[in-house]
Coordinates of C-alpha atoms in Angstrom, one line a residue:
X1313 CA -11.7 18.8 -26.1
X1314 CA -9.7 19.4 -22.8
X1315 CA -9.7 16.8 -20.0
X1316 CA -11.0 16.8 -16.9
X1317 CA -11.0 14.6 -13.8
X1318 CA -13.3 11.5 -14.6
X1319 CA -16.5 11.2 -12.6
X1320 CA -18.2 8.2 -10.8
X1321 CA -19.1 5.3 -13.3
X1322 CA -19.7 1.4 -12.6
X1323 CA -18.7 -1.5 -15.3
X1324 CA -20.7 -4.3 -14.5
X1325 CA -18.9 -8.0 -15.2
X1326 CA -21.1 -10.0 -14.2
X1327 CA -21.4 -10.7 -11.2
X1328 CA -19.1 -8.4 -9.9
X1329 CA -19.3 -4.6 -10.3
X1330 CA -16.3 -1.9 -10.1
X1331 CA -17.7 1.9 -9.7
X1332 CA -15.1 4.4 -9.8
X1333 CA -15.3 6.7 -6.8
X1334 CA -14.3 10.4 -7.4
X1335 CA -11.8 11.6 -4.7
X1336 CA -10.4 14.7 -5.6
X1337 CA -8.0 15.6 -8.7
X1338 CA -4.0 15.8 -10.1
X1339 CA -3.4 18.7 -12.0
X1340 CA 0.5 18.8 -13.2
X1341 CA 3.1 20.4 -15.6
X1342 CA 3.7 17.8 -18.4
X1343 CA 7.4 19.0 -18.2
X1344 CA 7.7 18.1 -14.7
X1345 CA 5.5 15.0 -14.9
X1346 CA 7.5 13.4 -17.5
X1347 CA 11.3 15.1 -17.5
X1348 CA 12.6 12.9 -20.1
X1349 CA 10.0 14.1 -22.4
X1350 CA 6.5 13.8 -23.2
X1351 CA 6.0 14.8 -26.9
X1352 CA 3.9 11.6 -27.0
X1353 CA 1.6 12.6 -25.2
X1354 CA 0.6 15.3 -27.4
X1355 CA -0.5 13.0 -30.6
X1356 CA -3.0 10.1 -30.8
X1357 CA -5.7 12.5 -30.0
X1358 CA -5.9 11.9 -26.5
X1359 CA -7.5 14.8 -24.1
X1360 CA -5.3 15.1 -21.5
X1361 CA -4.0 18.2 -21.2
X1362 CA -6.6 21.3 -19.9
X1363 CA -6.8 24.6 -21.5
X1364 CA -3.9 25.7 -19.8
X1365 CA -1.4 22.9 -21.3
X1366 CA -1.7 21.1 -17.8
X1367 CA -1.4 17.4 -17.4
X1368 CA -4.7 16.3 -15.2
X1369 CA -5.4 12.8 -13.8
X1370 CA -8.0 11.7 -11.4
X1371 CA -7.6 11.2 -7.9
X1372 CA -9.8 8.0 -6.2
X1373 CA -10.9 4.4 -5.7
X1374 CA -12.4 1.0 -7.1
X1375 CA -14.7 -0.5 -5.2
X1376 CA -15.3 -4.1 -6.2
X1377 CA -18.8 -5.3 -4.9
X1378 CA -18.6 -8.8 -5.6
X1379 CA -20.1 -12.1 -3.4
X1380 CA -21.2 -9.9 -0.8
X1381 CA -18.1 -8.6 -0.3
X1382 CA -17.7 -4.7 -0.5
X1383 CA -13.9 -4.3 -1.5
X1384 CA -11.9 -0.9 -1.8
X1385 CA -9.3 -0.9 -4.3
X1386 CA -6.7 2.1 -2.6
X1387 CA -8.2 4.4 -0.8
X1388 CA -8.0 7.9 -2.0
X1389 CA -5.6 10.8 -1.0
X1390 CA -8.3 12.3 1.5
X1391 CA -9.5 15.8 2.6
X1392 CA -5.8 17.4 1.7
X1393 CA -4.2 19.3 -0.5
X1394 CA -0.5 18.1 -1.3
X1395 CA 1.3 21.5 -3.5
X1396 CA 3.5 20.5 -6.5
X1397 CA 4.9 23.7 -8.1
X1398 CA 8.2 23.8 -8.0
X1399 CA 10.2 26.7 -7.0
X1400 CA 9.9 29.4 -9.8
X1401 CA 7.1 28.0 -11.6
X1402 CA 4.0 30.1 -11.8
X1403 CA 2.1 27.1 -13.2
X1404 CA 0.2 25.8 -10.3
X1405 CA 0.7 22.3 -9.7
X1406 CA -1.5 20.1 -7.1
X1407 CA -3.1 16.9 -6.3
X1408 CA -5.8 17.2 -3.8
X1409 CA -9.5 15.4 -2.5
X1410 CA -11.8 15.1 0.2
X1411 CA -14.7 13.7 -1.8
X1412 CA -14.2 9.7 -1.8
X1413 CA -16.4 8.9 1.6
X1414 CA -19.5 11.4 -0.4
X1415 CA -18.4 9.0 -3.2
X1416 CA -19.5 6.3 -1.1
X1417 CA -22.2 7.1 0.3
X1418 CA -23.7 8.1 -3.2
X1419 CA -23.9 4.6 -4.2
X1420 CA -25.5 3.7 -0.5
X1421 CA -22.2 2.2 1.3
X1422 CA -21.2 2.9 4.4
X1423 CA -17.4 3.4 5.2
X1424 CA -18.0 0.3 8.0
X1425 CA -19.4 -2.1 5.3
X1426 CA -16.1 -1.8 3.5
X1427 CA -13.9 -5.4 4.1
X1428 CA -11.1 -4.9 2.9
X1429 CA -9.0 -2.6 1.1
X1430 CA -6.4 -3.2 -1.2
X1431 CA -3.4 -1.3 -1.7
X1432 CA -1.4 -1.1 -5.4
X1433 CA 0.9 1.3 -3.2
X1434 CA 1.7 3.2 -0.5
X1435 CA 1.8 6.8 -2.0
X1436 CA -0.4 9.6 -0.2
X1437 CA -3.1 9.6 -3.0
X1438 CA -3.8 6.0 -2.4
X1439 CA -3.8 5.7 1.2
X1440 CA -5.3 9.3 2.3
X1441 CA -8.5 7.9 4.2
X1442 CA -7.2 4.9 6.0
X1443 CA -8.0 6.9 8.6
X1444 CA -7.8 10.0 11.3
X1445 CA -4.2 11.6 12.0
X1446 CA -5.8 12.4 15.6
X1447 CA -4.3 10.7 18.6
X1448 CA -6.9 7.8 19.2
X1449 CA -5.8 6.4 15.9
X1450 CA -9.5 6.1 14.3
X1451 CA -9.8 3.8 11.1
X1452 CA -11.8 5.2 8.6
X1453 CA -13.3 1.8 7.3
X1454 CA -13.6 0.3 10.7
X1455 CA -14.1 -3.6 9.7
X1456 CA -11.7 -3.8 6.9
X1457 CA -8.7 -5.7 6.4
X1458 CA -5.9 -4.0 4.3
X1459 CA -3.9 -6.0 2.0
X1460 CA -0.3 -4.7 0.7
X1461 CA 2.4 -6.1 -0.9
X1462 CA 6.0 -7.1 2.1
X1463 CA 8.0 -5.5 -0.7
X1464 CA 6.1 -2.2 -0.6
X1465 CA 6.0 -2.3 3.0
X1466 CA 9.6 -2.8 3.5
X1467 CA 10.1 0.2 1.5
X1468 CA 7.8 2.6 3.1
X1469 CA 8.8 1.7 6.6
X1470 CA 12.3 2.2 6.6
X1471 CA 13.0 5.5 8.8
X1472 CA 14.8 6.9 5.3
X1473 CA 11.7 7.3 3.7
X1474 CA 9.4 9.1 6.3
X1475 CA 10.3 12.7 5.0
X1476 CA 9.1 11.9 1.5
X1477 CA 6.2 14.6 0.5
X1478 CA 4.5 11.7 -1.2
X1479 CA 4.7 9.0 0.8
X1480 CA 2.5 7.5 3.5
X1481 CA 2.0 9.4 6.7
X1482 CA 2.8 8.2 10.0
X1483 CA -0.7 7.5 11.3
X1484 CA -1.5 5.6 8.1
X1485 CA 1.3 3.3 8.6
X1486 CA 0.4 2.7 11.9
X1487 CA -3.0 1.8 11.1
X1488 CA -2.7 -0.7 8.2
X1489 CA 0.3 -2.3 10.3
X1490 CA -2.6 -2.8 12.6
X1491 CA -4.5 -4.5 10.3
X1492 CA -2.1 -5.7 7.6
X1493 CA -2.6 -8.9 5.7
X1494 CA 0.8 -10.1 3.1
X1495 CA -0.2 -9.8 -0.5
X1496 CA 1.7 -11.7 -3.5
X1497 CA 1.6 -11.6 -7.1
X1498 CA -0.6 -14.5 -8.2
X1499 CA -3.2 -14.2 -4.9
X1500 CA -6.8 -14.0 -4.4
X1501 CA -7.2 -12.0 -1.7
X1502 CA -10.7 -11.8 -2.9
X1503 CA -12.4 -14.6 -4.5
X1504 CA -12.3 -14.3 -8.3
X1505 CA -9.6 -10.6 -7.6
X1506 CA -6.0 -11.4 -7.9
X1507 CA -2.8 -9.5 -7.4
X1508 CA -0.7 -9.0 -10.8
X1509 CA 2.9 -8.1 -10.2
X1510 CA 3.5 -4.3 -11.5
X1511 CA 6.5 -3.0 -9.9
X1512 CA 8.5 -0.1 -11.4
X1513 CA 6.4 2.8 -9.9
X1514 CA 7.3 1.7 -6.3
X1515 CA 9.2 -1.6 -5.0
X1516 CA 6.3 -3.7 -4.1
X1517 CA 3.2 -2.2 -7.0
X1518 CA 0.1 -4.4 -7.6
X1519 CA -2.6 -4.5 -10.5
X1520 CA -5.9 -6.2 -9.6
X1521 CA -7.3 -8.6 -12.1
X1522 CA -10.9 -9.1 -11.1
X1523 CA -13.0 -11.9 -13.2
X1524 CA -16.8 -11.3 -14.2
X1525 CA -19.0 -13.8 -15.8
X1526 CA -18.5 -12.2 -19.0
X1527 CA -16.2 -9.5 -18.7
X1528 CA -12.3 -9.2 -17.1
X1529 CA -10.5 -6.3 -16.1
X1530 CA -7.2 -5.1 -14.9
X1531 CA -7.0 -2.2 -12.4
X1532 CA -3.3 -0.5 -13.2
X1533 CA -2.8 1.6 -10.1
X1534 CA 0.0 4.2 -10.5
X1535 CA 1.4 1.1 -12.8
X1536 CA -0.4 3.4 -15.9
X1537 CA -1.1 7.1 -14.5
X1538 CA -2.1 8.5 -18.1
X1539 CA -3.7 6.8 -21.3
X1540 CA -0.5 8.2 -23.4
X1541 CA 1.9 5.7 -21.2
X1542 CA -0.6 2.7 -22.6
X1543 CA 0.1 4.1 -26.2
X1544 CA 4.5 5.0 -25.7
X1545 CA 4.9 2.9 -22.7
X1546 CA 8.4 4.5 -22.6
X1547 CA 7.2 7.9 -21.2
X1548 CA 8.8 7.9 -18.0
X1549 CA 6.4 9.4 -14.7
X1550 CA 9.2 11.7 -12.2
X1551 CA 7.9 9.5 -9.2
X1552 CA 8.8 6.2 -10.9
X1553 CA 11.4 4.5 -8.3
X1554 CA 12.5 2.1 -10.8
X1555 CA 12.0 4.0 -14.7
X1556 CA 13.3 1.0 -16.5
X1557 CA 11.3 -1.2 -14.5
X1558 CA 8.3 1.2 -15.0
X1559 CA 8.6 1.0 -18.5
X1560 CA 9.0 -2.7 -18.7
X1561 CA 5.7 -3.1 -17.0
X1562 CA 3.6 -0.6 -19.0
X1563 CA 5.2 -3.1 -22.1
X1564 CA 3.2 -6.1 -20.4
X1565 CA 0.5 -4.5 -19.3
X1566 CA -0.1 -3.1 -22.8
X1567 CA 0.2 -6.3 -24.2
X1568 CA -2.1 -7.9 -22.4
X1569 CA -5.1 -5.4 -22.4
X1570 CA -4.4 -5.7 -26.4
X1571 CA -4.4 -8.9 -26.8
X1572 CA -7.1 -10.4 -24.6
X1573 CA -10.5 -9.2 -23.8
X1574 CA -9.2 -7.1 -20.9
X1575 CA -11.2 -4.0 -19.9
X1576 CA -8.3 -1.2 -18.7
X1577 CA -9.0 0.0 -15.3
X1578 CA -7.0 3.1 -15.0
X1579 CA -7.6 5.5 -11.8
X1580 CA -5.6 8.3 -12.2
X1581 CA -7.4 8.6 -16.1
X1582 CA -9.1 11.5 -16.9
X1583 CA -12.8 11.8 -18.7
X1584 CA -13.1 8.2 -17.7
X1585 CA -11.0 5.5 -16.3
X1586 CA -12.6 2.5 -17.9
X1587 CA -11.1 2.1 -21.3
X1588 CA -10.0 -0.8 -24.3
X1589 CA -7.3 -1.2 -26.1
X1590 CA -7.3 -2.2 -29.7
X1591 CA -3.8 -1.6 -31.0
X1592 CA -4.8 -1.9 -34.3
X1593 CA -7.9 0.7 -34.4
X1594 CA -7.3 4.3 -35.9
X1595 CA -8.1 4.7 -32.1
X1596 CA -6.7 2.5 -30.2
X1597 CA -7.7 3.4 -27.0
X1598 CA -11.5 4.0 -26.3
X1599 CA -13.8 4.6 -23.4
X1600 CA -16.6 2.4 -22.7
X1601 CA -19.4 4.1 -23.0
X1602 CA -21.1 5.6 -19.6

């Protein structure tokens, strides 16, 4: 098989729901994605590659309906398309979207019934539709808060890092600062949702763990782009700002969706982003089925 970007899918908990809304997709030389090698990636018989040897990875959202509460978890890259081939490459390389709010709407929610949004980053495909570039400033979710990490806002505000391709753009810096709320490691900025400390990708990274009734799960962010960094936790992603940091948390983050009960919520995943991980299966890592 050859992977694909993962379409929409819920996980119920109990009492709290995560669907997976489809934004748009990653599609990346494995070379590039992973410079200091990424032989691992080609064992385990994970589908992550395409037919053309290309790394893909999804590109979207979590929305955690849970208490009445209609809760974004990042918010997509939006209608763009963000080129990644380097110079002298004639291997197309791209992340792109412009589906998420059609996302929404498919499972009848409106952009102004979203609350809040939570950010594990700042990086364009997790920030895309916070809202319009135009001059009136116009918020895509209209009523929602959005949570994010001092750390990660530090970083991305400094004036040295407004050039960067992959970073947040102006106007979406200007509209979560309107709207920001401080987010920890260890708080609940929604009831039974708390912020997990992840950083290594970017300064301030959060994962999500959100409590069902009968189920728990961790949503990695950019923490874990690809199911091969749950396996070799030591493949190092280009963008990561801190590798050995990176790699430390992928450690923890494997340990603890192996060892407990812990469904792995990963967004950039292709085929499908709700997984487990037995360490000690001939397969460790297996999608729930749809």
């Amino acid at each position: 098989m050859t992977a694909s970007p993962a379409p929409a899918a819920s996980l119920d908990l109990g009492g709290t729901t995560l669907t997976y809304l489809p934004d748009g997709a990653f599609r990346a030389d494995p070379v590039l994605a992973y410079p200091a090698g990424h032989d691992a990636l080609l064992g385990d018989g994970l589908d992550v590659l395409d037919d053309d040897g290309m790394l893909v990875l999804s590109v979207g959202a979590v929305l955690v309906t849970t208490g009445g509460r209609r809760v974004l978890v990042d918010a997509g890259i939006g209608d763009r398309t963000i080129p990644l081939t380097p110079p002298g490459s004639d291997r197309p390389a791209s992340m792109h979207g412009g589906g998420l709010l059609d996302s929404l709407h498919a499972v009848g929610v409106d952009p102004g019934e979203v609350d809040a949004v939570l950010l594990t980053h700042l990086h364009a495909d997790h920030v895309g539709w916070i809202g319009n570039e135009g001059a009136n400033l116009v918020p895509t979710f209209p009523n929602a808060e959005y949570w994010v990490h001092d750390a990660e806002w530090d970083f991305w505000t400094d004036p040295a890092r407004s050039a960067e391709a992959v970073g947040p753009r102006p106007h979406e810096l200007a509209l979560i600062g309107s709207r920001r709320r401080s987010l920890t490691a260890g708080a609940e900025p929604v009831a039974g949702v708390r912020a997990v400390e992840t950083a290594g990708h970017t300064p301030g990274h959060l994962a999500f763990a959100v409590q069902g009734s009968h189920t728990r799960a961790l949503i990695v962010g950019d923490a874990v782009h690809c199911p091969g960094e749950v396996l070799h936790p030591g493949l190092v992603w280009v963008g990561d700002h801190d590798p050995a940091g990176a790699v430390t948390t992928r450690e923890r983050i494997a340990e603890r969706v192996g060892s407990d009960d812990v469904v792995l919520v990963g967004p950039h995943f292709p085929d499908t982003v709700f997984r487990r991980y037995h360490p000690a299966s001939e397969r460790p890592l297996s999608a729930l089925p749809r």
